[in-house]
Structures are given as structure tokens and as C-alpha cells.
Coordinates of C-alpha atoms and ligand atoms in Angstrom, one line a residue:
X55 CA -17.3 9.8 -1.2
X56 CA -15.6 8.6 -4.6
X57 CA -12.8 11.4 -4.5
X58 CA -11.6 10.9 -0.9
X59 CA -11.3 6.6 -1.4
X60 CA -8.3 4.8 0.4
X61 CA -8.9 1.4 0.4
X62 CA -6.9 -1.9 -0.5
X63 CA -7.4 -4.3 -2.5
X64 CA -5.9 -7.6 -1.5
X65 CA -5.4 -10.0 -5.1
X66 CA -3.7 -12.4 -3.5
X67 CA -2.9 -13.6 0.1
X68 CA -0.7 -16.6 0.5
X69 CA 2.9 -18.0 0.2
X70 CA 5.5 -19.6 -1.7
X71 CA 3.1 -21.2 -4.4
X72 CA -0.4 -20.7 -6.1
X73 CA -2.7 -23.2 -4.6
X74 CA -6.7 -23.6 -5.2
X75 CA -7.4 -21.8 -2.2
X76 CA -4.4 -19.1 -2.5
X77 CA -2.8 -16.4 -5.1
X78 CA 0.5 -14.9 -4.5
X79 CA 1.5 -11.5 -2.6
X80 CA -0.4 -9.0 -4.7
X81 CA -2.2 -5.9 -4.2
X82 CA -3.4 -2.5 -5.0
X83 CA -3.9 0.6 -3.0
X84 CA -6.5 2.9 -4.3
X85 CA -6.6 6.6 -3.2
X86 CA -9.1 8.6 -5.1
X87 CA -9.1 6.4 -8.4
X88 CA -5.1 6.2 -8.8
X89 CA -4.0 2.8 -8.4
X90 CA -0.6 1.4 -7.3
X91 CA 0.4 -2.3 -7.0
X92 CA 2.3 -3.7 -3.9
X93 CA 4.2 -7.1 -5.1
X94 CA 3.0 -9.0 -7.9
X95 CA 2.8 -12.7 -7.9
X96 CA 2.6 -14.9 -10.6
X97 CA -1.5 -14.4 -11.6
X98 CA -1.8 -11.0 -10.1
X99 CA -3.0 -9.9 -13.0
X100 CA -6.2 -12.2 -13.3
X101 CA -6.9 -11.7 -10.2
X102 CA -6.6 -7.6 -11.2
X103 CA -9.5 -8.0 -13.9
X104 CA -11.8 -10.5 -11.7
X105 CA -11.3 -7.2 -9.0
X106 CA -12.6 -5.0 -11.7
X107 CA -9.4 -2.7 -11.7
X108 CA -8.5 -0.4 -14.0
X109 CA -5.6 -1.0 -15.9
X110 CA -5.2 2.6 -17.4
X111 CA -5.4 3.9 -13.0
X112 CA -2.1 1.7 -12.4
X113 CA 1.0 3.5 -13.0
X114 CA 3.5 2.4 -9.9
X115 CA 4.4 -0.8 -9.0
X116 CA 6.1 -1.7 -5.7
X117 CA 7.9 -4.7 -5.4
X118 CA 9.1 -5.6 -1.7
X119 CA 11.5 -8.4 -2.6
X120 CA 12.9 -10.5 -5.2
X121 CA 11.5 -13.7 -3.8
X122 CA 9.1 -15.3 -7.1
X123 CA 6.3 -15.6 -4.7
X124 CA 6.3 -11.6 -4.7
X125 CA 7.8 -10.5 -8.0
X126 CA 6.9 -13.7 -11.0
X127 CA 3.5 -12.0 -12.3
X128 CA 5.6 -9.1 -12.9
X129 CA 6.6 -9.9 -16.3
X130 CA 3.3 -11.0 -17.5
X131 CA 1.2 -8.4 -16.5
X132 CA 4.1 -5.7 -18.2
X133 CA 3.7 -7.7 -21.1
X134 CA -0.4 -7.4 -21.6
X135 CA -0.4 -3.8 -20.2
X136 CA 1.8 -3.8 -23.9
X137 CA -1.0 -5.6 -25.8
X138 CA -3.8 -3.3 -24.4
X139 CA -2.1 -0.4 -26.1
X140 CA -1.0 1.4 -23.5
X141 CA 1.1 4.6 -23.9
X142 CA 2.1 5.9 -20.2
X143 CA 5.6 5.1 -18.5
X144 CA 5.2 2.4 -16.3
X145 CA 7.0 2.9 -13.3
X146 CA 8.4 -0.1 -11.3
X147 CA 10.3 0.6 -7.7
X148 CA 12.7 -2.4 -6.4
X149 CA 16.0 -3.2 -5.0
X150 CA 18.6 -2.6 -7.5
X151 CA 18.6 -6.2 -8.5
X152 CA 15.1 -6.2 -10.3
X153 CA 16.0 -4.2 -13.3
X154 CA 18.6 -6.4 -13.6
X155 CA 16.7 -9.5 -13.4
X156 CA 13.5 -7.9 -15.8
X157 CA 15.2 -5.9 -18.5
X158 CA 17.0 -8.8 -20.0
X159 CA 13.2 -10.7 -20.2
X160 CA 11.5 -7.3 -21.5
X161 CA 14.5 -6.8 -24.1
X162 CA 14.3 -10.1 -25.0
X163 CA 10.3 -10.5 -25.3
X164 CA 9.1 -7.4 -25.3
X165 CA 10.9 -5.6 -28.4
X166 CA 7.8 -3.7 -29.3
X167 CA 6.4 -2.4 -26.1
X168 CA 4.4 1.0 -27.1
X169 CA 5.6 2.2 -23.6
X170 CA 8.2 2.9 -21.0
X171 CA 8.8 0.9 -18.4
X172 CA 10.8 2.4 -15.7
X173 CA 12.8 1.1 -13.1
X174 CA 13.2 3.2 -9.5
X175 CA 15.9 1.4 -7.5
X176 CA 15.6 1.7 -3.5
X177 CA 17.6 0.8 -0.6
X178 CA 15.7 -1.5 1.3
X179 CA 17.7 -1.3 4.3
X180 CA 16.4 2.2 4.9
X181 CA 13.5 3.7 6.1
X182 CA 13.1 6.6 2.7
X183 CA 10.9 8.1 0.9
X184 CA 10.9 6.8 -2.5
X185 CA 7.6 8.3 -4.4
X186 CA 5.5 11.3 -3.7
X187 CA 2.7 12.9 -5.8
X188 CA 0.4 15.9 -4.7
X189 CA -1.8 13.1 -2.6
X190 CA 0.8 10.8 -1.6
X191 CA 3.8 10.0 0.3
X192 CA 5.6 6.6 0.0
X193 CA 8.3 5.9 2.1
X194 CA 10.4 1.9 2.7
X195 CA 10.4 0.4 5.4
X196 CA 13.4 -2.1 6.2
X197 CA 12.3 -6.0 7.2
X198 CA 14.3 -8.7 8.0
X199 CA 14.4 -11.7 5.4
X200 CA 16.1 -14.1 3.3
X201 CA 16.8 -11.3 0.7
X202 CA 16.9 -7.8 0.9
X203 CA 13.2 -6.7 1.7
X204 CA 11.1 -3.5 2.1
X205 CA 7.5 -3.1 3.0
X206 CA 6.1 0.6 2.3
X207 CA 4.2 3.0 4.1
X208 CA 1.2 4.9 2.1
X209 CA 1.0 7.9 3.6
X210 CA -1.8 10.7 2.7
X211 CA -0.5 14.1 2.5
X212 CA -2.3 17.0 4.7
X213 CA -5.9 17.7 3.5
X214 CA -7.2 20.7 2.7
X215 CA -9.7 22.2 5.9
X216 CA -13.5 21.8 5.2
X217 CA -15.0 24.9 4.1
X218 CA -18.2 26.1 6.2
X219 CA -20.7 27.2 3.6
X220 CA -22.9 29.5 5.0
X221 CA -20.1 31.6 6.4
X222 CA -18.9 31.8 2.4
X223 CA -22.3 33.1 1.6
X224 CA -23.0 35.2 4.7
X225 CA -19.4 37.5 3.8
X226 CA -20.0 37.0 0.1
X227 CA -16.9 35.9 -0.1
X228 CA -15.8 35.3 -4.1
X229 CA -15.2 31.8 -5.7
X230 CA -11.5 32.7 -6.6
X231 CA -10.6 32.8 -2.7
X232 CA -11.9 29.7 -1.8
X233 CA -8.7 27.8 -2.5
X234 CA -6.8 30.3 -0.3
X235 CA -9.4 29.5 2.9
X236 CA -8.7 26.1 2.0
X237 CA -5.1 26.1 2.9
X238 CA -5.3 28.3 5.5
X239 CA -5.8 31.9 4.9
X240 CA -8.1 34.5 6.5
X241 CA -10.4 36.3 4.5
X242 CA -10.5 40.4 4.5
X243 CA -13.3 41.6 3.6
X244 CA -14.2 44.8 0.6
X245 CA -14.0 47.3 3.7
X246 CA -11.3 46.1 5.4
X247 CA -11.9 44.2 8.1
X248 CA -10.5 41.0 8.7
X249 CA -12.1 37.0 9.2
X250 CA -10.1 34.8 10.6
X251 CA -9.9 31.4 9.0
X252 CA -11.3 29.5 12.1
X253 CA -14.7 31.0 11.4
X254 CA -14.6 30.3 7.6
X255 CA -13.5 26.6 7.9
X256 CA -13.7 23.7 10.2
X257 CA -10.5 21.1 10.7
X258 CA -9.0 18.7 7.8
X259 CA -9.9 15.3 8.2
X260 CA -6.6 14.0 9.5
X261 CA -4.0 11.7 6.9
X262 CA -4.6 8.5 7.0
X263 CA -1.7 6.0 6.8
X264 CA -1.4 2.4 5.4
X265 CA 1.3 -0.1 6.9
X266 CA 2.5 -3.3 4.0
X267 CA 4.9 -5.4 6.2
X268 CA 5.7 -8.9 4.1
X269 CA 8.1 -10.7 4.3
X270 CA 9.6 -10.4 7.9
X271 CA 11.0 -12.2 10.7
X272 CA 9.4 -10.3 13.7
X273 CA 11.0 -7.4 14.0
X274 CA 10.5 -4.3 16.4
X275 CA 12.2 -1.9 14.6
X276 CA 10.1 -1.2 12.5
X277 CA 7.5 -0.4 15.4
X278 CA 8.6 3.5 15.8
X279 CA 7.9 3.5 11.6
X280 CA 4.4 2.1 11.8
X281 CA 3.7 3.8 14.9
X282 CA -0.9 4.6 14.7
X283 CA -1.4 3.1 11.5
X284 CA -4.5 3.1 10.3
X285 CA -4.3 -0.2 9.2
X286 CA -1.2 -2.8 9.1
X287 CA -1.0 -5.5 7.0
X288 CA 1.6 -7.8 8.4
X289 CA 2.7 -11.3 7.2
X290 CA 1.9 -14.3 9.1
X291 CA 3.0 -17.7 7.2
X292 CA 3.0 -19.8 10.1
X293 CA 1.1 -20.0 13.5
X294 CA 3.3 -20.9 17.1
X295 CA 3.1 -24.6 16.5
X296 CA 5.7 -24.2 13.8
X297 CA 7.9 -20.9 15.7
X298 CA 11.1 -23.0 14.5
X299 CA 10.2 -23.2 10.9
X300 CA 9.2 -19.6 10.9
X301 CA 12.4 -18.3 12.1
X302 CA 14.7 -20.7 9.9
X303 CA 12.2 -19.0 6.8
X304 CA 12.9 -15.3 8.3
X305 CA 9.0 -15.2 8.5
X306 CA 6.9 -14.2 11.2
X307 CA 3.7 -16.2 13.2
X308 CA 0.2 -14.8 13.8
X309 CA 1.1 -13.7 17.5
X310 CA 4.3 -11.8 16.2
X311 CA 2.3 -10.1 14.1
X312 CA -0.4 -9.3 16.2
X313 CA 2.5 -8.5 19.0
X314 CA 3.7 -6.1 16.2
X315 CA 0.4 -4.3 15.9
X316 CA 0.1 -3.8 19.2
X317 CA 3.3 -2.2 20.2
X318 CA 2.9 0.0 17.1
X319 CA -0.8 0.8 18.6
X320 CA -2.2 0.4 14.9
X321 CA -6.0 0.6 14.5
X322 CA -6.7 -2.6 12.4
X323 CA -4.1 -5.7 11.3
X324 CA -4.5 -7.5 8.6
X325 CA -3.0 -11.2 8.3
X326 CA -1.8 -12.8 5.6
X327 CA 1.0 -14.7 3.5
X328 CA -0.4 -17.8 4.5
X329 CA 1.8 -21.0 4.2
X330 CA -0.2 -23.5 1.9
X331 CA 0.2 -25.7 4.8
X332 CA -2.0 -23.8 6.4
X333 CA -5.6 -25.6 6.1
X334 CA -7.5 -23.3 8.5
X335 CA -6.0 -19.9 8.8
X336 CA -8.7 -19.3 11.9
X337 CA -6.1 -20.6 13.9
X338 CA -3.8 -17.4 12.7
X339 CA -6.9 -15.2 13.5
X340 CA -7.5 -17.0 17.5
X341 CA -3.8 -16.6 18.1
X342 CA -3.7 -13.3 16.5
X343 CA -6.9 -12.0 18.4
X344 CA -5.8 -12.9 21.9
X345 CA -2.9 -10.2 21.5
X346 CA -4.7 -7.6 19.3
X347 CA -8.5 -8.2 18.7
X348 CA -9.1 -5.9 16.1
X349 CA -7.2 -8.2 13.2
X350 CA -8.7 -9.8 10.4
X351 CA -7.9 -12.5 8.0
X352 CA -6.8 -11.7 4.3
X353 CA -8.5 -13.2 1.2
X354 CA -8.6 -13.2 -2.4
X355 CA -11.1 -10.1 -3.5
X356 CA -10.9 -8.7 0.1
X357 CA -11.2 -4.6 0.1
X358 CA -10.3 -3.4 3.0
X359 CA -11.1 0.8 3.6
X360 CA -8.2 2.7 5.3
Ligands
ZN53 ZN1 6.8 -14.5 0.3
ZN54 ZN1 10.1 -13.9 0.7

């Protein structure tokens, strides 16, 4: 059903550089029709239209580190959001560092901008919550890399229980309580008598939780943060043939990831931030499958539900 949608929307899967078969870190979580961007490499935002996203749905951006394979389609994509006209705040959450390293270009180029952009620094080295809505929790979660790097947890906030229709006609209960059975409360009916909720409702459909973990050397802290996921997506640039290269890069192999997934007992795992070395990520997926089977490869235009 359109108004209970979680899904993501993978723009771009690979590392370091645009290649013909790759796009940079980029993606967007959808849940029910609000849109919010994880990373943004450089051509993020074609990707975006070719995806047939909304621009007016996106107001949050999260960037996970100032590396320009994750951050260098920023700029652009601020700059036509400008040219479309739009009128919202735009709001932006990074390290401290990345209004620093983006006002100067938007004061610089961007004098007329009909909007506000605005910046939402974080700590990356802690596990916070940094952006909640009525739907939404979004908290950091710390990774080990080159720079100072979060990945973020999307987290659904409790959901209202089901309402059971024919007990709503059978008491006659009225329209305006229905909210009130919703979250909880019994209903008492004209003459007093008292129906507990249990009869009027049947159980929420349980949160649902989403796991972005790139860029990262493998790291087990952050198991106890990612614990039953419903899906993980975790960073896999190289595959155990090239273990020393991955650890000099603070980056992480297909079996680390999967290793990851399964200690954190996630549901599904998601590879990607492929090294354009890479000619055949199936080798990722065969190395990631013997540890955790239930992983699948990332690609441009994948939409993956949560
Ligand atoms: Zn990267
Ligand atoms: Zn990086």
C-alpha cells in the first residue's frame, strides 16, 4: 500500500570514481512518499531523475563522510534544486567540516538561491539521534575510516494498531474515537460498560529498521547498533584476494560484510561500494553468500523494499 512504503533506492553503487558501469555512493530512502538522500556522489542527481524521484519529496540529505566519492554531487544538485524554483529549507546533516567546505561554494555561486539550505552538524564518533519526524527516527552510527564517518539507521517509529472493523460497527462506536483505539485506548460504551482495546484492534505491524554502513573497515561495534535489521547495506570495495589493500583503504571485503550481517542477525545485506577494479562483483556475492546467504548485490536503479 502507497502510504505504508519503505523502500531504497540505490542511485549509485561503486567507489572512488564514476566509471561506465558505476555511479558514486548515492541514495534515497522512501517512507510513505518523503524522500531523504544518503551521500551524494558526483551525478547523483541524474541518476535521481532517470529513478523518477521527486525533487519537491527530498528535504534531508545525509552525508556519511567528506570523502568526494560520497559528498561531490552535493553542490550540483543544491544548485538545480535552486533553478527549479524551489522554496523549502533544504536540510543537509554532516560532520562539522561540510558546511565549512559547502558554504564558501554556495556563497560564492549560489548568491540567488530562492531557499535555505541548512546545515545539521553531527558527531560521527557517536551513536545519536540526529533527525526525527512523526514517522521517523535517524540516529549515527560510528564507522571506522580514513576520515571521520557515520552510517545512519532509519528507524520507523511505533505504528498505530489495526483497527477491526466489524467490531467498530457492531458497538457503533463514533468516527471521532477511532484515533483513540488506535493508540491504545479502550472504548466505553453510551451505557457504561467498558471494551477493552484487545477486542477493538489487532497488533501494529512492528517498525521496520534500515542499516547504511559505508565506508568502514570491519568493525564489530557497530553490531549491538544494527542488531535485527531489516535490511543492511554494508560496503564491500574489495573481495579476500585483496584483504591488505582493504585494510590500508579502512574499507571492508565481501565476507566482512557478510560476517557483519550475520553477527548482527539482519534479515537481508546489501553489498556495495564496489572498487572499479572490480570486473565481476559475483565474486563479492559467492564470498558474501557462503557466510550469510540472504545478500544481494547493489546496482544502479536497484529498489530494494525494507
Ligand atoms: Zn567511498
Ligand atoms: Zn571514503
Amino acid at each position: 500500500m502507497q502510504m505504508e512504503k519503505f523502500e531504497v533506492n540505490i542511485l549509485g553503487c561503486g567507489s572512488a570514481l564514476p566509471t561506465t558501469r558505476h555511479l558514486l555512493s548515492s541514495q534515497v530512502v522512501n517512507l510513505r512518499g518523503k524522500l531523504f538522500m544518503i551521500d551524494c556522489g558526483e551525478a547523483a542527481q541524474l541518476q535521481y531523475r532517470t529513478m523518477k524521484l521527486s525533487f519537491s519529496r527530498l528535504n534531508h540529505i545525509f552525508i556519511s563522510h567528506l570523502h568526494g566519492d560520497h559528498c561531490f554531487g552535493l553542490f550540483g544538485l543544491i544548485s538545480t534544486l535552486g533553478m527549479l524554483g524551489r522554496r523549502d529549507d533544504l536540510h543537509i546533516f554532516a560532520q562539522p567540516d561540510g558546511e565549512k567546505v559547502f558554504r564558501p561554494m554556495l556563497d560564492y555561486f549560489c548568491t540567488d538561491l530562492p531557499y535555505q539550505v541548512v546545515f545539521h552538524a553531527f558527531d560521527p564518533q557517536k551513536n545519536a539521534l540526529i533527525f526525527e519526524d512523526r514517522t521517523l527516527k535517524v540516529l549515527t552510527i560510528p564507522l571506522k575510516h580514513r576520515v571521520p564517518t557515520a552510517g545512519f539507521l532509519f528507524e520507523e517509529k511505533e505504528k498505530n494498531l489495526h483497527i477491526v472493523p466489524e467490531m467498530i460497527d457492531f458497538y457503533q462506536i463514533p468516527f471521532c474515537q477511532i484515533n483513540a483505539l488506535k493508540a491504545g485506548a479502550d472504548f466505553v460504551t453510551p451505557d457504561g460498560q467498558t471494551i477493552p482495546n484487545e477486542r477493538l484492534t489487532h497488533p501494529a505491524t512492528p517498525p521496520k529498521r534500515y542499516a547504511y554502513c559505508s565506508d568502514t573497515l570491519y568493525n564489530e561495534k557497530i553490531i549491538p547498533i544494527i542488531e535485527g535489521v531489516d535490511v543492511l547495506y554494508h560496503e564491500s570495495t574489495f573481495c579476500e584476494s585483496r584483504a591488505e589493500r582493504t585494510k590500508q583503504t579502512m574499507h571492508s571485503t565481501a565476507r566482512q560484510a557478510a560476517e557483519i550481517a550475520r553477527a548482527a542477525n539482519v534479515k537481508k545485506l546489501i553489498l556495495g561500494h564496489f572498487s572499479a577494479r572490480i570486473k565481476d562483483e559475483n565474486v563479492l556475492l559467492t564470498e558474501a553468500c557462503e557466510i550469510f546467504p540472504n545478500s544481494v548485490l547493489a546496482s544502479e536503479g536497484l529498489v530494494v523494499e525494507i
